[in-house]
Short mmCIF file of C-alpha atoms in Angstrom, two decimals:
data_model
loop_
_atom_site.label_atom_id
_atom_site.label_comp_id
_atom_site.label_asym_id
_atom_site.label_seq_id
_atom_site.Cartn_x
_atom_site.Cartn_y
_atom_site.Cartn_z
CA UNK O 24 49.79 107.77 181.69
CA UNK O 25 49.82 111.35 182.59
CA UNK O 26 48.81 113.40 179.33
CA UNK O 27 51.62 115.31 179.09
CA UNK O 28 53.43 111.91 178.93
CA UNK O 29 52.28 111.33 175.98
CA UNK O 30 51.75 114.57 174.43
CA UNK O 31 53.51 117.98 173.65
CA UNK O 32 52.44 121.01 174.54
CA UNK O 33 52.89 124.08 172.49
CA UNK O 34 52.19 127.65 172.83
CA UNK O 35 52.80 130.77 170.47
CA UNK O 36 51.62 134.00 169.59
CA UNK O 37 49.65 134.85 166.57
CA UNK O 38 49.54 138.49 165.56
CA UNK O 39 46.08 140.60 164.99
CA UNK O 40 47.16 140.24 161.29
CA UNK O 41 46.87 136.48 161.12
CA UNK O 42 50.92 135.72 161.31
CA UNK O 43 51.20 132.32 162.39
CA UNK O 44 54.48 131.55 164.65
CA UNK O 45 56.35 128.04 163.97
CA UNK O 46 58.65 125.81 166.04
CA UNK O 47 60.39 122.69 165.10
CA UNK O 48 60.43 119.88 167.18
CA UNK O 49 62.16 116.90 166.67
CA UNK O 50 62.42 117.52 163.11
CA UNK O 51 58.29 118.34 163.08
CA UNK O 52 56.89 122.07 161.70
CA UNK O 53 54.28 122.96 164.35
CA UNK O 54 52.47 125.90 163.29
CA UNK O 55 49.97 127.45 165.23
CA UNK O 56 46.38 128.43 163.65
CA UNK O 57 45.95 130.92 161.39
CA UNK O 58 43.35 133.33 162.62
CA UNK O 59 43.59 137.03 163.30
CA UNK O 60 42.10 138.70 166.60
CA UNK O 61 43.50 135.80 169.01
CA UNK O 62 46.26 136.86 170.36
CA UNK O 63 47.69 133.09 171.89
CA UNK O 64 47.24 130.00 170.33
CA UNK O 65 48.09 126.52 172.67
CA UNK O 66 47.27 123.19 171.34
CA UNK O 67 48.42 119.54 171.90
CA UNK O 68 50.13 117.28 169.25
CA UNK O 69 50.13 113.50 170.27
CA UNK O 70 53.23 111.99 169.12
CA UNK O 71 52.35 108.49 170.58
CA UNK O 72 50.48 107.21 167.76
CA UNK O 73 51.19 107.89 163.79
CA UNK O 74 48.25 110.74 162.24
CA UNK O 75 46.80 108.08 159.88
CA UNK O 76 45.92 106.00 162.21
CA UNK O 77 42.51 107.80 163.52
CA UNK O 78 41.19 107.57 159.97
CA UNK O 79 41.33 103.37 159.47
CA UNK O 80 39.29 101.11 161.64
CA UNK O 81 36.24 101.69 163.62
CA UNK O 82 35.61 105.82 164.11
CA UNK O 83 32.75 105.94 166.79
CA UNK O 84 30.24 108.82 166.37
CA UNK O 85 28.63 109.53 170.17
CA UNK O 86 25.48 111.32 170.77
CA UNK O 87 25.51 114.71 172.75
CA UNK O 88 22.97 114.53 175.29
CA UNK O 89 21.53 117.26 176.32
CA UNK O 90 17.89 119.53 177.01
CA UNK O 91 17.01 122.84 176.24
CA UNK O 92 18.66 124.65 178.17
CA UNK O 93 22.04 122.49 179.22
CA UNK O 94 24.24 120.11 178.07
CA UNK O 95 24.44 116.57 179.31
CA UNK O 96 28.16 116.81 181.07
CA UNK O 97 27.89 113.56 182.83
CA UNK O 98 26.11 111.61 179.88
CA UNK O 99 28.59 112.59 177.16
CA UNK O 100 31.37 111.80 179.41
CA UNK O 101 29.82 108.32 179.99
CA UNK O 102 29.37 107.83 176.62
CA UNK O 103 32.98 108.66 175.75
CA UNK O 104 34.52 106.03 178.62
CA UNK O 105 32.23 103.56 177.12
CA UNK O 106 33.77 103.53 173.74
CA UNK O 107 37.72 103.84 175.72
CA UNK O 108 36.84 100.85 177.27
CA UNK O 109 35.62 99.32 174.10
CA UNK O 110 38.84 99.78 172.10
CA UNK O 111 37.68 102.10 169.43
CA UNK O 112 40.20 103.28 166.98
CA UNK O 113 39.07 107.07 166.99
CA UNK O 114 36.28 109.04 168.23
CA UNK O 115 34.67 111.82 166.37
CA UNK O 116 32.74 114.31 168.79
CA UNK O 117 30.05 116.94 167.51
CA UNK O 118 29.71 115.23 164.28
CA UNK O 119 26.11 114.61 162.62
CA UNK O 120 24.81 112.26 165.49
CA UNK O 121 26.76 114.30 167.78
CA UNK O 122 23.87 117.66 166.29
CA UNK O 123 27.12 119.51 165.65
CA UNK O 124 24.81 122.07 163.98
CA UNK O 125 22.34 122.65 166.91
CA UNK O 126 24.80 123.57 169.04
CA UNK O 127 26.14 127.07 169.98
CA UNK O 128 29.79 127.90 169.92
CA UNK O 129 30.36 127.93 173.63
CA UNK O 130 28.45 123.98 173.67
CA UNK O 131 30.47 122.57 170.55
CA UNK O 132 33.55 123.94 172.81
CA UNK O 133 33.18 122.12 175.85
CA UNK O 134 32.18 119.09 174.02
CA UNK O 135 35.24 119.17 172.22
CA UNK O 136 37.16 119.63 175.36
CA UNK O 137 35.34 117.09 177.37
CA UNK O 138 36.01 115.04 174.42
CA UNK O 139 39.79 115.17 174.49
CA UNK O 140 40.10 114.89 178.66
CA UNK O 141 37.94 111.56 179.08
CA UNK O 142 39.16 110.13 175.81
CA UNK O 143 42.53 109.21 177.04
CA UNK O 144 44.73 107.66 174.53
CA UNK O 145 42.25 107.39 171.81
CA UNK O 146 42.12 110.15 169.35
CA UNK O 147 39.71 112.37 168.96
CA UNK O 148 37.59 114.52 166.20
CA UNK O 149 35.42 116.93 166.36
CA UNK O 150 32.89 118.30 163.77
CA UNK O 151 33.56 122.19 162.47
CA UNK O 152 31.01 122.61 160.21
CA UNK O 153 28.81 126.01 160.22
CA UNK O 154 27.22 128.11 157.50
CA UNK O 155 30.14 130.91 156.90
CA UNK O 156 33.70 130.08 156.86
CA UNK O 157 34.45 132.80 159.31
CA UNK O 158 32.51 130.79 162.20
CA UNK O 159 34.58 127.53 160.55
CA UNK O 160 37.54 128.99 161.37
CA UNK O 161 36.41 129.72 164.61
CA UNK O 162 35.18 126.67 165.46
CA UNK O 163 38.49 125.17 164.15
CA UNK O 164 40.62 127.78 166.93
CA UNK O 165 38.76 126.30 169.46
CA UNK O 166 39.01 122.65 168.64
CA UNK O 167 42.56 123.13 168.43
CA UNK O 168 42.90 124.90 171.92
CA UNK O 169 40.70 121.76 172.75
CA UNK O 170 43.90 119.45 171.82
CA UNK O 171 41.63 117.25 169.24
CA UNK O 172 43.69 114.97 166.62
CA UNK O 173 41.61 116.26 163.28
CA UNK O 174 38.58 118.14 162.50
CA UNK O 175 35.98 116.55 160.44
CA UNK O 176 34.09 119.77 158.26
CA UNK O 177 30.90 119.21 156.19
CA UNK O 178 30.41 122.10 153.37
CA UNK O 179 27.51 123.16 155.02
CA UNK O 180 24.96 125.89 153.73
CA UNK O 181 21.70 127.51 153.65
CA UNK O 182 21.98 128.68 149.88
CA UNK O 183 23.47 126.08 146.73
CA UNK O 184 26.90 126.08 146.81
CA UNK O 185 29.07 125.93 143.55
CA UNK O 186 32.22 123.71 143.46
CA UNK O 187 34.61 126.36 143.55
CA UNK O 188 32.80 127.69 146.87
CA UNK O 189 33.45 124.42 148.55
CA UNK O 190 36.67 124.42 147.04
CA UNK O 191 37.54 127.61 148.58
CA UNK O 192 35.90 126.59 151.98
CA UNK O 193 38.23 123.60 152.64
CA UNK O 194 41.28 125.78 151.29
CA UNK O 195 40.77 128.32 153.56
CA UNK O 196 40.02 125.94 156.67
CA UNK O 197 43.20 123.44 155.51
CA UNK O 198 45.31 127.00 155.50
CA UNK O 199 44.07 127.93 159.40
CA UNK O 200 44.87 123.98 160.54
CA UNK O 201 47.78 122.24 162.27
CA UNK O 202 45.89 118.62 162.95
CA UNK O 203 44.11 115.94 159.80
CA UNK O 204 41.04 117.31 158.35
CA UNK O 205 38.73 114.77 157.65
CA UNK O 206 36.04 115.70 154.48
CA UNK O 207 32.74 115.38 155.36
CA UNK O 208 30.70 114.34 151.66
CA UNK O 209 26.91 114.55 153.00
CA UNK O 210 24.25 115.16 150.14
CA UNK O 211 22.00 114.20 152.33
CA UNK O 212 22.27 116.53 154.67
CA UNK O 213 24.20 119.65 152.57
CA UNK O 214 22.20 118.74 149.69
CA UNK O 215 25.68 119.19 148.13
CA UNK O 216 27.09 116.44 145.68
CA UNK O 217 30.81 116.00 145.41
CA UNK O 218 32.59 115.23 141.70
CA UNK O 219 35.65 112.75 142.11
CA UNK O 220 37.23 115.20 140.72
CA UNK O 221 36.61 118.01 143.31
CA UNK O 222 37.40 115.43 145.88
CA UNK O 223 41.11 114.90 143.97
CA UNK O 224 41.54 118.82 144.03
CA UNK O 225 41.08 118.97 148.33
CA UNK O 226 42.73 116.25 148.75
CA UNK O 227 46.01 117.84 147.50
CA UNK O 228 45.21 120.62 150.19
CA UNK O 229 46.94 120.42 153.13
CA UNK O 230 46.05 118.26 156.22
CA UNK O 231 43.60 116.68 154.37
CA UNK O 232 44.15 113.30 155.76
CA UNK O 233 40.54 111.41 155.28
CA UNK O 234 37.36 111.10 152.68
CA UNK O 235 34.13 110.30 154.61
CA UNK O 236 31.59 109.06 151.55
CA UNK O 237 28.01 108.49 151.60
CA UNK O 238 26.76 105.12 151.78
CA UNK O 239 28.18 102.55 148.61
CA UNK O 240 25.88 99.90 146.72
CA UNK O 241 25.22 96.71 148.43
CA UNK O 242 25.82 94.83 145.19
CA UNK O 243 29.95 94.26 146.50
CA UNK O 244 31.77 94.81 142.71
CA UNK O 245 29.50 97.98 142.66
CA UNK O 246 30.83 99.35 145.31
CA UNK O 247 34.45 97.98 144.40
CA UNK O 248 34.02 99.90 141.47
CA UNK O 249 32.95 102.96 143.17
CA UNK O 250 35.85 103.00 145.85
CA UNK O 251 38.71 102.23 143.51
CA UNK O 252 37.36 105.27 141.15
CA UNK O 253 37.71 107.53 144.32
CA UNK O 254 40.84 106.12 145.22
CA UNK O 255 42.79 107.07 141.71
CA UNK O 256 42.17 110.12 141.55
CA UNK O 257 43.21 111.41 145.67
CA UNK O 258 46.61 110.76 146.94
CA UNK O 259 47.51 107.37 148.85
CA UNK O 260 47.91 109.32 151.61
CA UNK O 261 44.49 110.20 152.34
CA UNK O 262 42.18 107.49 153.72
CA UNK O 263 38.31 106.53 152.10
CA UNK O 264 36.12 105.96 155.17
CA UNK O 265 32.73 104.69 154.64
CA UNK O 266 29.28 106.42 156.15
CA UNK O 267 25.78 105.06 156.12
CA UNK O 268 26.14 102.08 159.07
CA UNK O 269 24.02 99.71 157.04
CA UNK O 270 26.42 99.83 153.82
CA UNK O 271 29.48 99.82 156.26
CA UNK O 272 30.27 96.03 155.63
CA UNK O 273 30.01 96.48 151.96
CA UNK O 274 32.18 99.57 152.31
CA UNK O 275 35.12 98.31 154.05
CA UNK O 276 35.16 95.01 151.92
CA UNK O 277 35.21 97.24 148.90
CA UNK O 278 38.38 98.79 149.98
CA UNK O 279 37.59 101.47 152.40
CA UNK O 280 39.95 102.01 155.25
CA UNK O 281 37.55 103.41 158.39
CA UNK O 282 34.27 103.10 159.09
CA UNK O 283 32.81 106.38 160.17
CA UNK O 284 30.04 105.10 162.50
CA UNK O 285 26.55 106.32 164.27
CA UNK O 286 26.03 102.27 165.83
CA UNK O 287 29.86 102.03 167.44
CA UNK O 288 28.70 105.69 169.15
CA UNK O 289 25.94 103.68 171.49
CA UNK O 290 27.36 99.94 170.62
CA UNK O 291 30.72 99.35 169.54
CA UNK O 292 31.34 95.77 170.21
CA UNK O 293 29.29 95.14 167.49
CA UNK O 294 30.92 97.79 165.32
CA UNK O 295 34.40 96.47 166.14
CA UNK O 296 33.31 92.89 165.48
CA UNK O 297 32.09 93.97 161.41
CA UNK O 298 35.02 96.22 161.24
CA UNK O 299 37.84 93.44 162.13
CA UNK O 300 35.81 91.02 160.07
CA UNK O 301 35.33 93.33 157.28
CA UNK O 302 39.30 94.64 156.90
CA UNK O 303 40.55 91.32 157.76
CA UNK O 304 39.38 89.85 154.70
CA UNK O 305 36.60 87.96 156.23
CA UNK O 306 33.24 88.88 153.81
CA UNK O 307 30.88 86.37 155.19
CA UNK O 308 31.14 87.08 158.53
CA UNK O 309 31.24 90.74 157.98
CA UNK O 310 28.16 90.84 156.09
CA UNK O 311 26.48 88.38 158.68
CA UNK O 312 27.00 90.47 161.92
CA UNK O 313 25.69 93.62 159.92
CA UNK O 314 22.91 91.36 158.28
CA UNK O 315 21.94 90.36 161.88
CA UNK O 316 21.04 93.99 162.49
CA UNK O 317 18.79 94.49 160.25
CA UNK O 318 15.89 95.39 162.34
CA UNK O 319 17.68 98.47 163.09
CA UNK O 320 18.80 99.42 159.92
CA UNK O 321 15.33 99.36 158.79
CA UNK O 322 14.37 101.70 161.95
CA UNK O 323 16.90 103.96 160.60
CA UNK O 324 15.43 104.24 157.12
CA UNK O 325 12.68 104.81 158.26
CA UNK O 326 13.02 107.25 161.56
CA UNK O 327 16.68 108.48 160.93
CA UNK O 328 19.84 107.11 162.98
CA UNK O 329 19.92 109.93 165.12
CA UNK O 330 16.63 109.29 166.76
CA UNK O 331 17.21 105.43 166.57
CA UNK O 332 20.43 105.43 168.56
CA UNK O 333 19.28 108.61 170.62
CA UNK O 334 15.85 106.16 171.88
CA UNK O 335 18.30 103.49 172.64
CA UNK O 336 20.52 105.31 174.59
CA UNK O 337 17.43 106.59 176.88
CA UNK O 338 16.48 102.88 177.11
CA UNK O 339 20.04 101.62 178.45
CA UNK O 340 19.82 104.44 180.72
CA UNK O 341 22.85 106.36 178.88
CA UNK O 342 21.19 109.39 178.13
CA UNK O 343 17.90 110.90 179.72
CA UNK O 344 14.26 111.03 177.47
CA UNK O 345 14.24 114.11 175.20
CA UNK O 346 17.96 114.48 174.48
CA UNK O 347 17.60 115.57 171.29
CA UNK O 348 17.80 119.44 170.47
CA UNK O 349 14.08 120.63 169.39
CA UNK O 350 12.36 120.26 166.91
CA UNK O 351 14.23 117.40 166.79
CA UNK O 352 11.11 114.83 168.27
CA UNK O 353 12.07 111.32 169.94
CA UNK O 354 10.89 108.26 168.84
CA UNK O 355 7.06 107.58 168.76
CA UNK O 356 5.97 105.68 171.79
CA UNK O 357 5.05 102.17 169.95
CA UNK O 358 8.31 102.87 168.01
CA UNK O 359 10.08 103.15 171.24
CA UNK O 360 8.92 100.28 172.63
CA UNK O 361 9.73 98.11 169.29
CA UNK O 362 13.23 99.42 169.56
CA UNK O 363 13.30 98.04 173.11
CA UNK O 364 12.36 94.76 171.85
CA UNK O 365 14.79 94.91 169.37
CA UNK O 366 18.03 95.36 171.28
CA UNK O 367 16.80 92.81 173.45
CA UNK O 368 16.53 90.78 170.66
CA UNK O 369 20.23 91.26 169.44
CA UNK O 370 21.41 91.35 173.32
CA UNK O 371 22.83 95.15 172.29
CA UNK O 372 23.58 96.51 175.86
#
């Protein structure tokens, strides 16, 4: 299918003060982004498949290969056919494993765009998180132009920010979108910590479509308890989709709807196979497939995900050695060679 088949293309103006045009199309408001000094806004609303449905189910989180000096064009694009072909439910480019934040504007742009012509009729995100809002909004124009199906956006910073900062962040980002924004809770990386009850106050913002939590308990009615807390306080609308790959089987028994994953990025068989299990109701043999990788879920506590998955992309011949952005090292050696052992062990190829 041609992808104009399948989506509609819009184009506007948008005024140097920030005036955003609107059309209405089949009884939809499409407005273009608010954001002064760009004088033509174009972007691409797929109206094959419902906006919810990119935020339940498997959400594969690629790597973006690259060096020092280049990105990894042909690598990324592999690794985006290789989750197509898998069946994933949505992709998210340029997020956390995708080093959204070593990236320059130019490179987060043509990821985003590679993203969107080689992902065919799955949906795509892209991460939009930077350290001032102005370069967030940018970020979010380009996505946009990119045709992407949401935005995922991290409260990221350099300084502590204050709940009303964040606050104002996402309301000034949910004000400049026309696609799903997806909220990125991180403390581990923003060194930020959400309230339930900030969460409920974005959540009424609009576009906000998805919650993306840190990893839950592994004790299962903890982390009931902490999903269905979460859940009464946001609006049905928006999705709960579970980070943190070891905790995912936990998470999506306890009632989370998507699985926000670094493994399905590099492997998602085996993400797909604990994701069915896991929403269909089926507990043991959710927790067993995500029990049986255990040996990488303890080289992710103790090395990081990013250079876990990054190591085993070099050894399936996916990505080329060093494609992490210094000072971001790969894997020790010995570590390396472990990991080897271990995917051989679990047949992961």
């Amino acid at each position: 299918m041609d992808q104009h088949d399948a989506m509609m293309v819009f184009h506007g103006l948008v005024d140097n003060n920030g005036m955003r045009c609107a059309w209405k199309e089949d009884n939809m408001t499409v407005r273009a982004p608010r954001h002064p000094g760009h004088a033509k806004a174009c972007f691409y609303i797929d109206l094959t498949r419902p906006p919810d449905t990119m935020f339940s189910g498997l959400s594969a989180f690629p790597l973006t290969p690259l060096s020092e000096t280049a990105l990894d064009e042909a690598a990324f694009i592999r690794l985006i056919q290789r989750l197509v072909a898998a069946g994933v439910d949505s992709i998210c480019a340029l997020g956390s494993t995708g080093s959204y934040a070593y990236l320059t504007r130019a490179e987060r742009a043509r990821i985003a765009r590679l993203a969107v012509e080689h992902a065919g009729p799955v949906p795509v995100m892209v991460g939009v998180g930077a350290l001032r809002t102005r370069e967030v909004l940018d970020l979010v124009h380009d996505a946009q132009l990119a045709g992407v199906q949401g935005v995922l956006l991290a409260p990221v910073s350099y300084q502590p920010l204050r709940s009303e900062e964040v606050y104002g962040l996402y309301e000034a980002v949910s004000g400049a979108l026309s696609v799903p924004l997806c909220v990125y809770d991180n403390p581990r990386t923003t060194h930020f910590e959400f309230s339930d009850e900030l969460h409920g106050r974005i959540a009424q913002l609009p576009h906000v479509a998805s919650i993306k939590i840190p990893p839950v308990s592994a004790d299962l009615d903890v982390a009931r308890q902490r999903v269905a807390h979460l859940r009464a306080g946001i609006p049905a609308h928006v999705s709960i989709g579970i980070s943190g790959d070891a905790s995912a089987a936990c998470g999506l028994l306890a009632g989370c709807e998507a699985w926000y994953s670094v493994i399905g990025g590099l492997f998602p068989e085996v993400a797909l196979a604990i994701t069915r299990a896991a929403l269909g109701g089926d507990a043991q043999l959710a927790l067993h497939h995500s029990g049986q990788l255990a040996p990488l879920w303890a080289l992710y506590a103790q090395y990081g995900s990013v250079r876990v998955v990054a190591g085993a992309a070099e050894i399936l011949g996916l990505a080329p050695a060093g494609c992490l952005p210094l000072p971001l090292q790969p894997l020790p050696p010995g570590v390396q060679r472990h990991l080897e052992t271990v995917l051989a062990d679990l047949a992961l190829r």
